[in-house]
Amino acid sequence: MIAQHRSLTLSIRRWWRREDGSMTLEFLIFAPLMFFTFVGTLAFFDAFRAESINEKAAMTIADLISRETGYINDAYIDGTYGLLKFLIRGDAKPDMRVSVLRFEEKRKGANTTDQDRYRLVWSKARGTGAHVAITDNEAKTMLPKLPTMVHDERLIVVETWSNYKTFFNFGFNIAWTSADGTAAPPPDNILLTSLIFTAPRVGLAQTCFNNTTNVANRIC
């Protein structure tokens, strides 16, 4: 019995120390893992690249408007919407909303209940119609998303929405949520959103909206 036990022990030790063999089994185990890791990395990289392009396109439009010295009109908004579609390319029908808001500081005094808030100057929307122009009531609720500014100062706000579609289901619904934040979108149709704000660079002229040549019709 002792000899058999010793022989079995030696056999196990020799088997444990062996370095010869075939790579077939290891390849069968690790090949699927390597494949999904590689494809998943490409899928996530492309999704984040699309999100970055969407944000940079909104930044470009906001910067363009902030440098404008003339009036903004519907033709100008149509042009910026065409620029947005050209830059993002992934979605042929993105949504865009350009707004100018005015910061209203709360009135001083112990008896007032007013709070800092934004008031609507003007707002225009382009796209499929899912996102309409900002109302004054909606502008009042945007303070948590925007900076506190000097009383009566203007702010140019550019918002974009575009759909990103992927052929791979790698849990994108975990990384992105729907526009209202209540439910995750399907993994093959992700809504990319951006909100970019900037102050006018020259003065108040470029924040005025006017479709006519009559100065009295401007909205500032």
Backbone as JSON, one array per atom type, in Angstrom:
{
  "sequence": "MIAQHRSLTLSIRRWWRREDGSMTLEFLIFAPLMFFTFVGTLAFFDAFRAESINEKAAMTIADLISRETGYINDAYIDGTYGLLKFLIRGDAKPDMRVSVLRFEEKRKGANTTDQDRYRLVWSKARGTGAHVAITDNEAKTMLPKLPTMVHDERLIVVETWSNYKTFFNFGFNIAWTSADGTAAPPPDNILLTSLIFTAPRVGLAQTCFNNTTNVANRIC",
  "N": [[0.83, -1.21, 0.0], [1.95, 1.19, 0.81], [3.91, 1.53, -1.14], [2.33, 1.73, -3.44], [0.94, 4.07, -2.86], [3.07, 5.88, -2.79], [3.93, 5.72, -5.4], [1.68, 6.71, -6.76], [1.68, 9.33, -5.82], [4.1, 10.3, -6.87], [3.47, 10.16, -9.58], [1.42, 12.03, -9.81], [2.84, 14.35, -9.17], [4.71, 14.43, -11.3], [2.93, 14.79, -13.41], [1.86, 17.28, -12.76], [4.06, 18.94, -13.08], [4.63, 18.87, -15.74], [5.28, 20.42, -18.85], [4.75, 20.17, -21.48], [2.3, 19.87, -24.11], [-0.86, 20.68, -25.68], [-2.07, 23.62, -27.38], [-4.68, 23.82, -28.04], [-6.92, 23.46, -26.33], [-6.64, 25.63, -24.52], [-6.87, 27.71, -26.36], [-9.52, 27.39, -27.25], [-10.84, 28.1, -24.96], [-10.09, 30.75, -24.4], [-10.39, 32.19, -26.8], [-13.13, 33.02, -27.5], [-13.52, 34.89, -25.41], [-11.48, 36.78, -25.93], [-12.32, 37.65, -28.44], [-14.86, 38.87, -27.97], [-14.01, 40.83, -26.2], [-12.38, 42.42, -27.84], [-14.2, 43.26, -29.89], [-16.11, 44.5, -28.29], [-14.59, 46.6, -27.22], [-14.12, 48.14, -29.52], [-16.79, 48.81, -30.13], [-17.65, 50.34, -27.91], [-15.77, 52.39, -28.05], [-16.47, 53.6, -30.48], [-19.02, 54.51, -29.87], [-18.56, 56.39, -27.8], [-16.98, 58.11, -29.29], [-18.86, 59.1, -31.13], [-20.5, 60.47, -29.32], [-18.7, 62.42, -28.46], [-18.25, 63.84, -30.85], [-20.82, 64.85, -31.27], [-21.05, 66.61, -29.11], [-18.94, 68.4, -29.62], [-19.82, 69.51, -31.99], [-22.05, 70.97, -31.13], [-20.67, 72.8, -29.51], [-19.25, 74.18, -31.47], [-21.3, 75.49, -32.86], [-22.38, 77.1, -30.82], [-20.15, 78.73, -30.28], [-19.91, 79.97, -32.73], [-22.26, 81.54, -32.87], [-21.81, 83.19, -30.7], [-19.84, 84.87, -31.59], [-21.02, 86.34, -33.52], [-21.86, 89.43, -34.97], [-24.06, 90.61, -36.04], [-27.7, 90.53, -36.47], [-29.54, 87.63, -35.46], [-31.41, 85.42, -37.45], [-34.13, 83.47, -38.92], [-33.04, 82.24, -41.19], [-30.36, 82.15, -40.51], [-30.43, 80.39, -38.32], [-31.32, 78.11, -39.66], [-29.07, 77.67, -41.22], [-27.12, 77.03, -39.25], [-28.25, 74.69, -38.33], [-27.98, 73.05, -40.57], [-25.2, 72.92, -40.56], [-24.81, 71.48, -38.2], [-25.9, 68.95, -38.92], [-24.09, 68.27, -40.9], [-21.71, 68.01, -39.45], [-22.13, 65.98, -37.49], [-23.18, 63.74, -38.87], [-23.86, 61.03, -38.34], [-26.59, 60.89, -37.67], [-29.3, 61.64, -39.62], [-31.38, 63.31, -39.09], [-31.15, 65.15, -36.73], [-32.03, 66.86, -33.63], [-32.16, 70.29, -32.74], [-31.75, 73.08, -30.6], [-31.65, 76.47, -30.14], [-31.14, 79.03, -27.9], [-31.54, 82.16, -26.23], [-30.99, 83.37, -23.1], [-31.82, 85.35, -20.24], [-30.32, 86.39, -17.29], [-31.81, 86.72, -14.16], [-31.53, 88.28, -11.23], [-32.38, 87.59, -7.84], [-34.63, 89.67, -6.03], [-33.61, 91.99, -3.55], [-34.17, 91.91, -0.01], [-36.02, 91.15, 2.94], [-38.64, 90.29, 2.83], [-39.24, 89.18, 0.41], [-39.84, 86.42, -1.8], [-38.66, 85.71, -4.09], [-36.37, 84.04, -6.3], [-33.06, 83.51, -7.7], [-33.04, 83.3, -11.23], [-33.51, 82.28, -14.67], [-34.69, 84.08, -17.48], [-36.61, 83.94, -20.47], [-35.37, 85.12, -23.55], [-35.3, 84.73, -26.41], [-36.03, 81.82, -28.42], [-35.32, 79.13, -30.61], [-36.11, 76.23, -32.46], [-35.05, 73.34, -34.27], [-35.43, 70.48, -36.39], [-36.83, 67.22, -35.93], [-39.08, 67.87, -34.53], [-39.49, 66.85, -32.05], [-38.41, 68.2, -29.95], [-39.22, 71.27, -28.81], [-39.22, 74.9, -28.98], [-37.87, 76.7, -26.18], [-39.9, 77.63, -23.45], [-40.88, 80.44, -21.36], [-41.46, 79.58, -18.79], [-40.1, 77.14, -18.71], [-37.52, 78.08, -18.98], [-37.12, 79.24, -16.5], [-36.66, 77.06, -14.91], [-34.16, 76.14, -15.5], [-31.93, 76.9, -14.11], [-30.34, 75.13, -12.37], [-28.8, 73.83, -14.3], [-27.28, 75.75, -15.47], [-24.87, 78.47, -15.18], [-24.56, 80.81, -12.42], [-25.03, 84.24, -12.92], [-24.24, 87.73, -13.61], [-26.71, 90.17, -12.87], [-29.18, 90.58, -15.35], [-27.55, 89.77, -17.41], [-26.8, 88.15, -20.53], [-27.11, 84.82, -21.91], [-26.06, 82.42, -24.19], [-27.51, 79.48, -25.26], [-27.09, 76.28, -26.49], [-28.59, 73.37, -27.51], [-28.52, 69.94, -28.37], [-29.77, 66.95, -29.89], [-29.25, 63.67, -30.86], [-29.51, 60.54, -32.54], [-27.85, 57.53, -31.93], [-26.88, 54.58, -33.43], [-26.05, 51.17, -33.02], [-24.68, 48.04, -33.99], [-24.07, 46.2, -32.14], [-24.83, 44.66, -29.07], [-23.85, 45.55, -26.19], [-24.5, 46.34, -23.64], [-25.04, 49.12, -23.68], [-27.16, 50.52, -22.71], [-26.69, 50.86, -20.07], [-24.69, 52.76, -19.85], [-25.81, 55.02, -21.03], [-28.77, 56.98, -20.67], [-32.29, 57.62, -21.18], [-33.78, 60.67, -22.5], [-35.41, 61.85, -20.53], [-34.43, 60.63, -18.32], [-35.63, 58.51, -16.99], [-35.8, 55.93, -17.98], [-33.84, 53.39, -19.55], [-32.62, 53.5, -22.9], [-33.21, 51.44, -25.87], [-30.49, 49.19, -26.63], [-29.59, 49.46, -29.23], [-30.24, 51.94, -30.1], [-29.39, 54.84, -29.17], [-29.82, 57.85, -27.45], [-28.07, 60.67, -27.87], [-27.2, 63.49, -26.11], [-26.6, 67.01, -25.7], [-25.65, 69.97, -23.99], [-24.7, 73.12, -24.34], [-23.34, 76.17, -23.27], [-22.64, 79.64, -23.6], [-21.29, 82.94, -23.26], [-22.08, 86.07, -24.89], [-19.56, 87.45, -27.03], [-18.99, 89.95, -28.06], [-21.0, 91.87, -27.54], [-24.38, 92.89, -26.95], [-25.56, 92.75, -29.42], [-25.41, 90.43, -31.07], [-27.1, 88.72, -29.78], [-29.64, 89.33, -30.4], [-32.73, 88.7, -32.03], [-34.04, 88.89, -35.26], [-36.09, 88.95, -37.99], [-36.56, 90.75, -39.96], [-35.79, 93.88, -41.65], [-36.33, 95.93, -40.07], [-35.44, 97.64, -37.29], [-36.98, 97.96, -35.04], [-38.34, 95.61, -34.72], [-36.74, 93.78, -33.53], [-35.76, 91.23, -31.21], [-34.56, 91.29, -28.15]],
  "CA": [[0.0, 0.0, 0.0], [2.83, 2.36, 0.87], [4.55, 1.67, -2.45], [1.32, 2.22, -4.38], [0.67, 5.48, -2.52], [4.22, 6.66, -3.21], [3.92, 5.76, -6.87], [0.61, 7.63, -7.17], [2.13, 10.69, -5.5], [5.1, 10.68, -7.86], [2.79, 10.34, -10.87], [0.72, 13.33, -9.76], [3.85, 15.4, -9.22], [5.24, 14.5, -12.66], [1.87, 15.38, -14.26], [1.73, 18.7, -12.41], [5.23, 19.67, -13.55], [4.79, 18.74, -17.19], [5.1, 21.66, -19.59], [4.37, 19.87, -22.85], [0.86, 19.76, -24.29], [-1.44, 21.31, -26.87], [-2.72, 24.9, -27.14], [-6.05, 23.78, -28.55], [-7.88, 23.65, -25.25], [-6.53, 27.01, -24.05], [-7.41, 28.58, -27.4], [-10.98, 27.28, -27.23], [-11.35, 28.77, -23.78], [-9.82, 32.2, -24.41], [-10.72, 32.83, -28.08], [-14.38, 33.8, -27.42], [-13.31, 36.03, -24.51], [-10.68, 37.76, -26.65], [-13.12, 38.2, -29.54], [-15.85, 39.8, -27.43], [-13.29, 41.98, -25.65], [-11.94, 43.25, -28.97], [-15.38, 43.87, -30.52], [-16.7, 45.4, -27.31], [-13.76, 47.81, -27.15], [-14.42, 48.93, -30.72], [-18.15, 49.32, -30.05], [-17.69, 51.42, -26.92], [-14.97, 53.5, -28.57], [-17.24, 54.29, -31.51], [-20.13, 55.2, -29.21], [-18.03, 57.59, -27.14], [-16.54, 59.01, -30.35], [-20.06, 59.77, -31.62], [-20.93, 61.42, -28.3], [-17.76, 63.53, -28.49], [-18.52, 64.63, -32.06], [-22.07, 65.55, -31.04], [-20.78, 67.72, -28.19], [-18.09, 69.38, -30.29], [-20.65, 70.21, -32.97], [-22.81, 71.97, -30.38], [-19.72, 73.84, -29.11], [-18.94, 74.97, -32.65], [-22.45, 76.37, -33.15], [-22.44, 78.1, -29.76], [-19.06, 79.68, -30.48], [-20.23, 80.73, -33.94], [-23.26, 82.55, -32.54], [-21.25, 84.13, -29.74], [-18.98, 85.81, -32.31], [-21.81, 87.06, -34.52], [-22.07, 90.84, -34.64], [-25.34, 91.05, -36.59], [-28.89, 89.9, -35.92], [-29.83, 86.24, -35.77], [-32.74, 85.24, -38.03], [-34.46, 82.07, -39.22], [-32.08, 81.72, -42.16], [-29.13, 81.87, -39.76], [-30.68, 79.16, -37.55], [-31.33, 77.01, -40.64], [-27.67, 77.41, -41.58], [-26.44, 76.32, -38.16], [-28.79, 73.32, -38.29], [-27.29, 72.33, -41.63], [-23.84, 72.67, -40.09], [-24.9, 70.39, -37.23], [-26.08, 67.69, -39.65], [-22.83, 67.97, -41.6], [-20.66, 67.64, -38.51], [-22.35, 64.72, -36.79], [-23.31, 62.77, -39.96], [-24.46, 59.76, -37.95], [-28.04, 61.01, -37.64], [-29.7, 62.56, -40.69], [-32.41, 64.22, -38.59], [-30.97, 65.49, -35.3], [-32.79, 67.99, -33.11], [-31.31, 71.37, -32.23], [-32.47, 74.21, -30.01], [-30.8, 77.61, -29.82], [-31.89, 79.94, -27.04], [-30.85, 83.22, -25.51], [-31.64, 83.56, -21.81], [-31.37, 86.51, -19.46], [-30.28, 86.06, -15.87], [-32.56, 87.66, -13.31], [-31.13, 88.09, -9.84], [-33.5, 87.76, -6.92], [-34.71, 91.0, -5.41], [-33.11, 92.05, -2.17], [-35.19, 92.22, 0.98], [-36.4, 90.01, 3.78], [-40.02, 89.89, 2.6], [-39.43, 88.64, -0.93], [-39.62, 84.98, -1.97], [-38.07, 85.51, -5.41], [-35.09, 83.36, -6.36], [-32.33, 83.69, -8.95], [-33.65, 82.51, -12.29], [-33.31, 82.72, -16.04], [-35.87, 84.45, -18.24], [-36.45, 83.7, -21.89], [-35.29, 86.23, -24.49], [-35.88, 84.07, -27.58], [-35.62, 80.43, -28.58], [-35.7, 78.53, -31.88], [-35.83, 74.79, -32.52], [-35.01, 72.72, -35.59], [-35.33, 69.03, -36.33], [-38.02, 66.39, -36.15], [-40.21, 68.4, -33.78], [-39.6, 66.23, -30.73], [-37.99, 69.21, -28.97], [-39.72, 72.57, -29.26], [-38.54, 76.05, -28.4], [-38.01, 76.87, -24.74], [-40.85, 78.61, -22.95], [-40.36, 81.2, -20.23], [-41.57, 78.73, -17.59], [-39.01, 76.17, -18.76], [-36.28, 78.81, -18.74], [-37.0, 79.47, -15.07], [-36.23, 75.82, -14.25], [-32.86, 75.72, -16.03], [-30.83, 77.42, -13.29], [-29.39, 74.11, -11.94], [-27.94, 73.41, -15.41], [-26.54, 76.9, -16.0], [-24.12, 79.19, -14.13], [-25.08, 82.06, -11.86], [-24.38, 85.33, -13.63], [-24.58, 89.08, -13.18], [-28.1, 90.51, -13.19], [-29.52, 91.04, -16.69], [-26.57, 89.3, -18.39], [-27.34, 87.17, -21.46], [-26.4, 83.55, -22.08], [-26.45, 81.67, -25.39], [-27.61, 78.06, -24.92], [-27.29, 75.41, -27.65], [-28.89, 71.99, -27.13], [-28.65, 69.04, -29.5], [-30.17, 65.56, -29.65], [-29.04, 62.84, -32.04], [-29.62, 59.11, -32.29], [-26.71, 56.7, -32.29], [-27.28, 53.18, -33.57], [-24.94, 50.24, -33.08], [-25.07, 46.66, -34.3], [-23.63, 45.34, -31.05], [-25.5, 44.84, -27.79], [-22.86, 45.37, -25.14], [-24.92, 47.02, -22.43], [-24.99, 50.56, -23.8], [-28.24, 51.12, -21.93], [-26.17, 51.17, -18.74], [-23.89, 53.97, -19.94], [-26.64, 56.15, -21.43], [-30.17, 56.91, -20.3], [-33.16, 58.38, -22.06], [-33.73, 62.11, -22.3], [-36.03, 62.21, -19.26], [-33.69, 59.99, -17.23], [-36.44, 57.54, -16.27], [-35.66, 54.57, -18.5], [-32.73, 53.24, -20.47], [-33.08, 53.27, -24.27], [-32.73, 50.18, -26.45], [-29.05, 49.27, -26.84], [-29.24, 49.75, -30.61], [-30.72, 53.28, -30.45], [-29.02, 55.64, -28.02], [-30.03, 59.27, -27.64], [-26.94, 61.48, -27.42], [-27.65, 64.86, -25.84], [-25.57, 67.96, -25.29], [-26.1, 71.3, -23.6], [-23.54, 74.0, -24.34], [-23.7, 77.57, -23.06], [-21.54, 80.6, -23.71], [-21.7, 84.34, -23.19], [-21.72, 86.85, -26.09], [-18.18, 87.91, -26.97], [-18.85, 91.32, -28.5], [-21.98, 92.72, -26.89], [-25.73, 92.35, -27.0], [-26.09, 92.76, -30.78], [-25.56, 89.1, -31.64], [-28.12, 87.96, -29.07], [-30.95, 89.81, -30.85], [-33.34, 87.95, -33.13], [-34.81, 89.8, -36.11], [-36.27, 88.42, -39.34], [-36.82, 91.86, -40.88], [-34.79, 94.94, -41.64], [-36.81, 96.94, -39.15], [-34.8, 97.49, -35.98], [-38.01, 97.93, -33.99], [-38.86, 94.24, -34.58], [-35.74, 92.9, -32.92], [-36.06, 90.65, -29.9], [-33.32, 91.27, -27.37]],
  "C": [[0.87, 1.26, 0.0], [3.49, 2.62, -0.47], [3.58, 2.22, -3.48], [1.03, 3.71, -4.13], [1.82, 6.38, -2.98], [4.26, 6.79, -4.71], [2.86, 6.71, -7.4], [1.01, 9.08, -6.93], [3.15, 11.19, -6.51], [4.47, 10.94, -9.22], [2.07, 11.7, -10.92], [1.71, 14.47, -9.85], [4.42, 15.57, -10.62], [4.2, 15.14, -13.6], [1.74, 16.88, -14.0], [2.88, 19.53, -12.99], [5.42, 19.6, -15.06], [4.49, 20.07, -17.87], [4.76, 21.41, -21.06], [2.85, 19.73, -22.93], [0.43, 20.47, -25.57], [-2.13, 22.62, -26.47], [-4.18, 24.91, -27.53], [-7.06, 24.1, -27.47], [-7.85, 25.09, -24.74], [-7.11, 27.99, -25.07], [-8.94, 28.56, -27.41], [-11.58, 28.02, -26.05], [-11.24, 30.29, -23.92], [-10.22, 32.9, -25.71], [-12.04, 33.6, -28.02], [-14.24, 35.04, -26.53], [-12.53, 37.14, -25.21], [-11.48, 38.43, -27.75], [-14.11, 39.23, -29.01], [-15.19, 41.02, -26.78], [-12.88, 42.94, -26.75], [-13.13, 43.98, -29.6], [-16.04, 44.86, -29.57], [-15.92, 46.69, -27.18], [-14.02, 48.72, -28.34], [-15.8, 49.56, -30.63], [-18.24, 50.49, -29.08], [-16.9, 52.62, -27.39], [-15.77, 54.3, -29.6], [-18.4, 55.07, -30.9], [-19.66, 56.48, -28.52], [-17.49, 58.6, -28.15], [-17.73, 59.79, -30.91], [-20.56, 60.8, -30.62], [-20.01, 62.64, -28.29], [-18.0, 64.43, -29.69], [-19.8, 65.45, -31.88], [-21.86, 66.78, -30.15], [-19.93, 68.81, -28.84], [-18.86, 70.16, -31.34], [-21.48, 71.29, -32.3], [-21.91, 73.11, -29.92], [-19.4, 74.76, -30.29], [-20.06, 75.96, -32.95], [-22.56, 77.47, -32.09], [-21.36, 79.16, -29.93], [-19.31, 80.55, -31.71], [-21.22, 81.85, -33.64], [-22.68, 83.6, -31.6], [-20.37, 85.18, -30.4], [-19.74, 86.63, -33.34], [-22.07, 88.5, -34.07], [-23.38, 91.38, -35.19], [-26.5, 90.35, -35.91], [-28.95, 88.42, -36.32], [-31.24, 86.16, -36.35], [-32.97, 83.77, -38.35], [-33.49, 81.45, -40.21], [-30.76, 81.35, -41.48], [-29.29, 80.56, -38.97], [-30.71, 77.95, -38.48], [-29.91, 76.65, -41.06], [-26.91, 76.66, -40.5], [-26.96, 74.89, -38.03], [-28.17, 72.47, -39.39], [-25.86, 72.0, -41.26], [-23.82, 71.52, -39.09], [-25.03, 69.05, -37.93], [-24.8, 67.29, -40.38], [-21.76, 67.45, -40.64], [-20.88, 66.28, -37.87], [-22.52, 63.54, -37.75], [-24.02, 61.49, -39.56], [-25.98, 59.76, -37.97], [-28.47, 62.05, -38.66], [-30.71, 63.59, -40.21], [-32.22, 64.48, -37.09], [-31.9, 66.63, -34.91], [-31.81, 69.02, -32.57], [-32.2, 72.48, -31.69], [-31.46, 75.28, -29.61], [-31.63, 78.62, -29.05], [-30.97, 81.01, -26.48], [-31.64, 83.49, -24.24], [-31.04, 84.75, -21.09], [-31.43, 86.16, -17.98], [-30.97, 87.16, -15.05], [-32.22, 87.35, -11.86], [-32.31, 88.35, -8.92], [-33.46, 89.14, -6.28], [-34.28, 90.95, -3.96], [-34.25, 92.41, -1.23], [-35.65, 90.98, 1.71], [-37.79, 89.48, 3.44], [-40.25, 89.28, 1.22], [-39.11, 87.15, -0.96], [-39.01, 84.68, -3.33], [-36.71, 84.83, -5.28], [-34.38, 83.74, -7.66], [-32.95, 82.79, -10.01], [-33.25, 83.07, -13.65], [-34.67, 83.03, -16.67], [-35.59, 84.28, -19.73], [-36.37, 85.02, -22.66], [-35.88, 85.77, -25.83], [-35.32, 82.67, -27.7], [-36.16, 79.89, -29.9], [-35.28, 77.07, -31.9], [-35.87, 74.32, -33.96], [-34.88, 71.21, -35.42], [-36.66, 68.35, -36.56], [-39.24, 66.92, -35.42], [-40.38, 67.8, -32.4], [-39.24, 67.22, -29.63], [-38.35, 70.58, -29.52], [-38.94, 73.67, -28.56], [-38.83, 76.16, -26.91], [-39.1, 77.91, -24.44], [-40.25, 79.35, -21.76], [-40.41, 80.38, -18.94], [-40.46, 77.69, -17.55], [-37.68, 76.84, -18.49], [-36.04, 79.04, -17.25], [-36.47, 78.25, -14.32], [-34.83, 75.39, -14.65], [-31.67, 76.21, -15.2], [-29.87, 76.32, -12.81], [-28.43, 73.65, -13.04], [-27.01, 74.51, -15.89], [-25.86, 77.66, -14.86], [-24.9, 80.4, -13.6], [-24.3, 83.22, -12.46], [-24.76, 86.67, -13.02], [-26.01, 89.39, -13.64], [-28.22, 91.09, -14.59], [-28.5, 90.61, -17.75], [-27.18, 88.19, -19.24], [-26.46, 85.92, -21.53], [-26.96, 82.85, -23.31], [-26.4, 80.18, -25.05], [-27.91, 77.27, -26.19], [-27.47, 73.98, -27.14], [-29.05, 71.15, -28.39], [-29.06, 67.65, -29.03], [-29.94, 64.78, -30.94], [-29.06, 61.37, -31.63], [-28.36, 58.39, -32.77], [-27.16, 55.24, -32.32], [-26.03, 52.31, -33.7], [-25.48, 48.84, -33.37], [-24.73, 45.71, -33.17], [-24.39, 45.68, -29.78], [-24.51, 44.52, -26.67], [-23.23, 46.15, -23.89], [-24.82, 48.52, -22.51], [-26.08, 51.24, -22.98], [-27.82, 51.39, -20.49], [-25.42, 52.51, -18.76], [-24.71, 55.2, -20.29], [-28.08, 55.92, -21.0], [-30.98, 57.76, -21.26], [-33.14, 59.85, -21.67], [-34.33, 62.52, -20.96], [-35.38, 61.53, -18.07], [-34.45, 58.91, -16.49], [-36.23, 56.11, -16.74], [-34.5, 54.54, -19.49], [-33.26, 52.97, -21.87], [-32.66, 51.91, -24.76], [-31.25, 50.28, -26.77], [-28.66, 49.6, -28.26], [-29.71, 51.14, -31.03], [-30.53, 54.18, -29.23], [-29.21, 57.11, -28.35], [-28.86, 60.03, -27.02], [-27.41, 62.92, -27.27], [-26.45, 65.73, -25.45], [-26.23, 69.28, -24.95], [-24.87, 72.17, -23.43], [-24.01, 75.43, -24.15], [-22.45, 78.43, -23.14], [-22.1, 82.01, -23.67], [-21.33, 85.04, -24.5], [-20.32, 87.44, -25.94], [-18.04, 89.4, -27.29], [-19.76, 92.26, -27.74], [-23.34, 92.08, -26.98], [-26.27, 92.23, -28.43], [-26.35, 91.36, -31.3], [-26.58, 88.25, -30.9], [-29.52, 88.37, -29.5], [-31.44, 88.97, -32.02], [-34.22, 88.9, -33.93], [-34.87, 89.22, -37.52], [-36.47, 89.51, -40.39], [-35.67, 92.86, -40.82], [-35.17, 96.06, -40.69], [-36.22, 96.69, -37.77], [-35.81, 97.36, -34.87], [-38.54, 96.51, -33.76], [-37.88, 93.3, -33.89], [-36.2, 92.43, -31.55], [-34.74, 90.5, -29.15], [-33.62, 91.02, -25.9]]
}
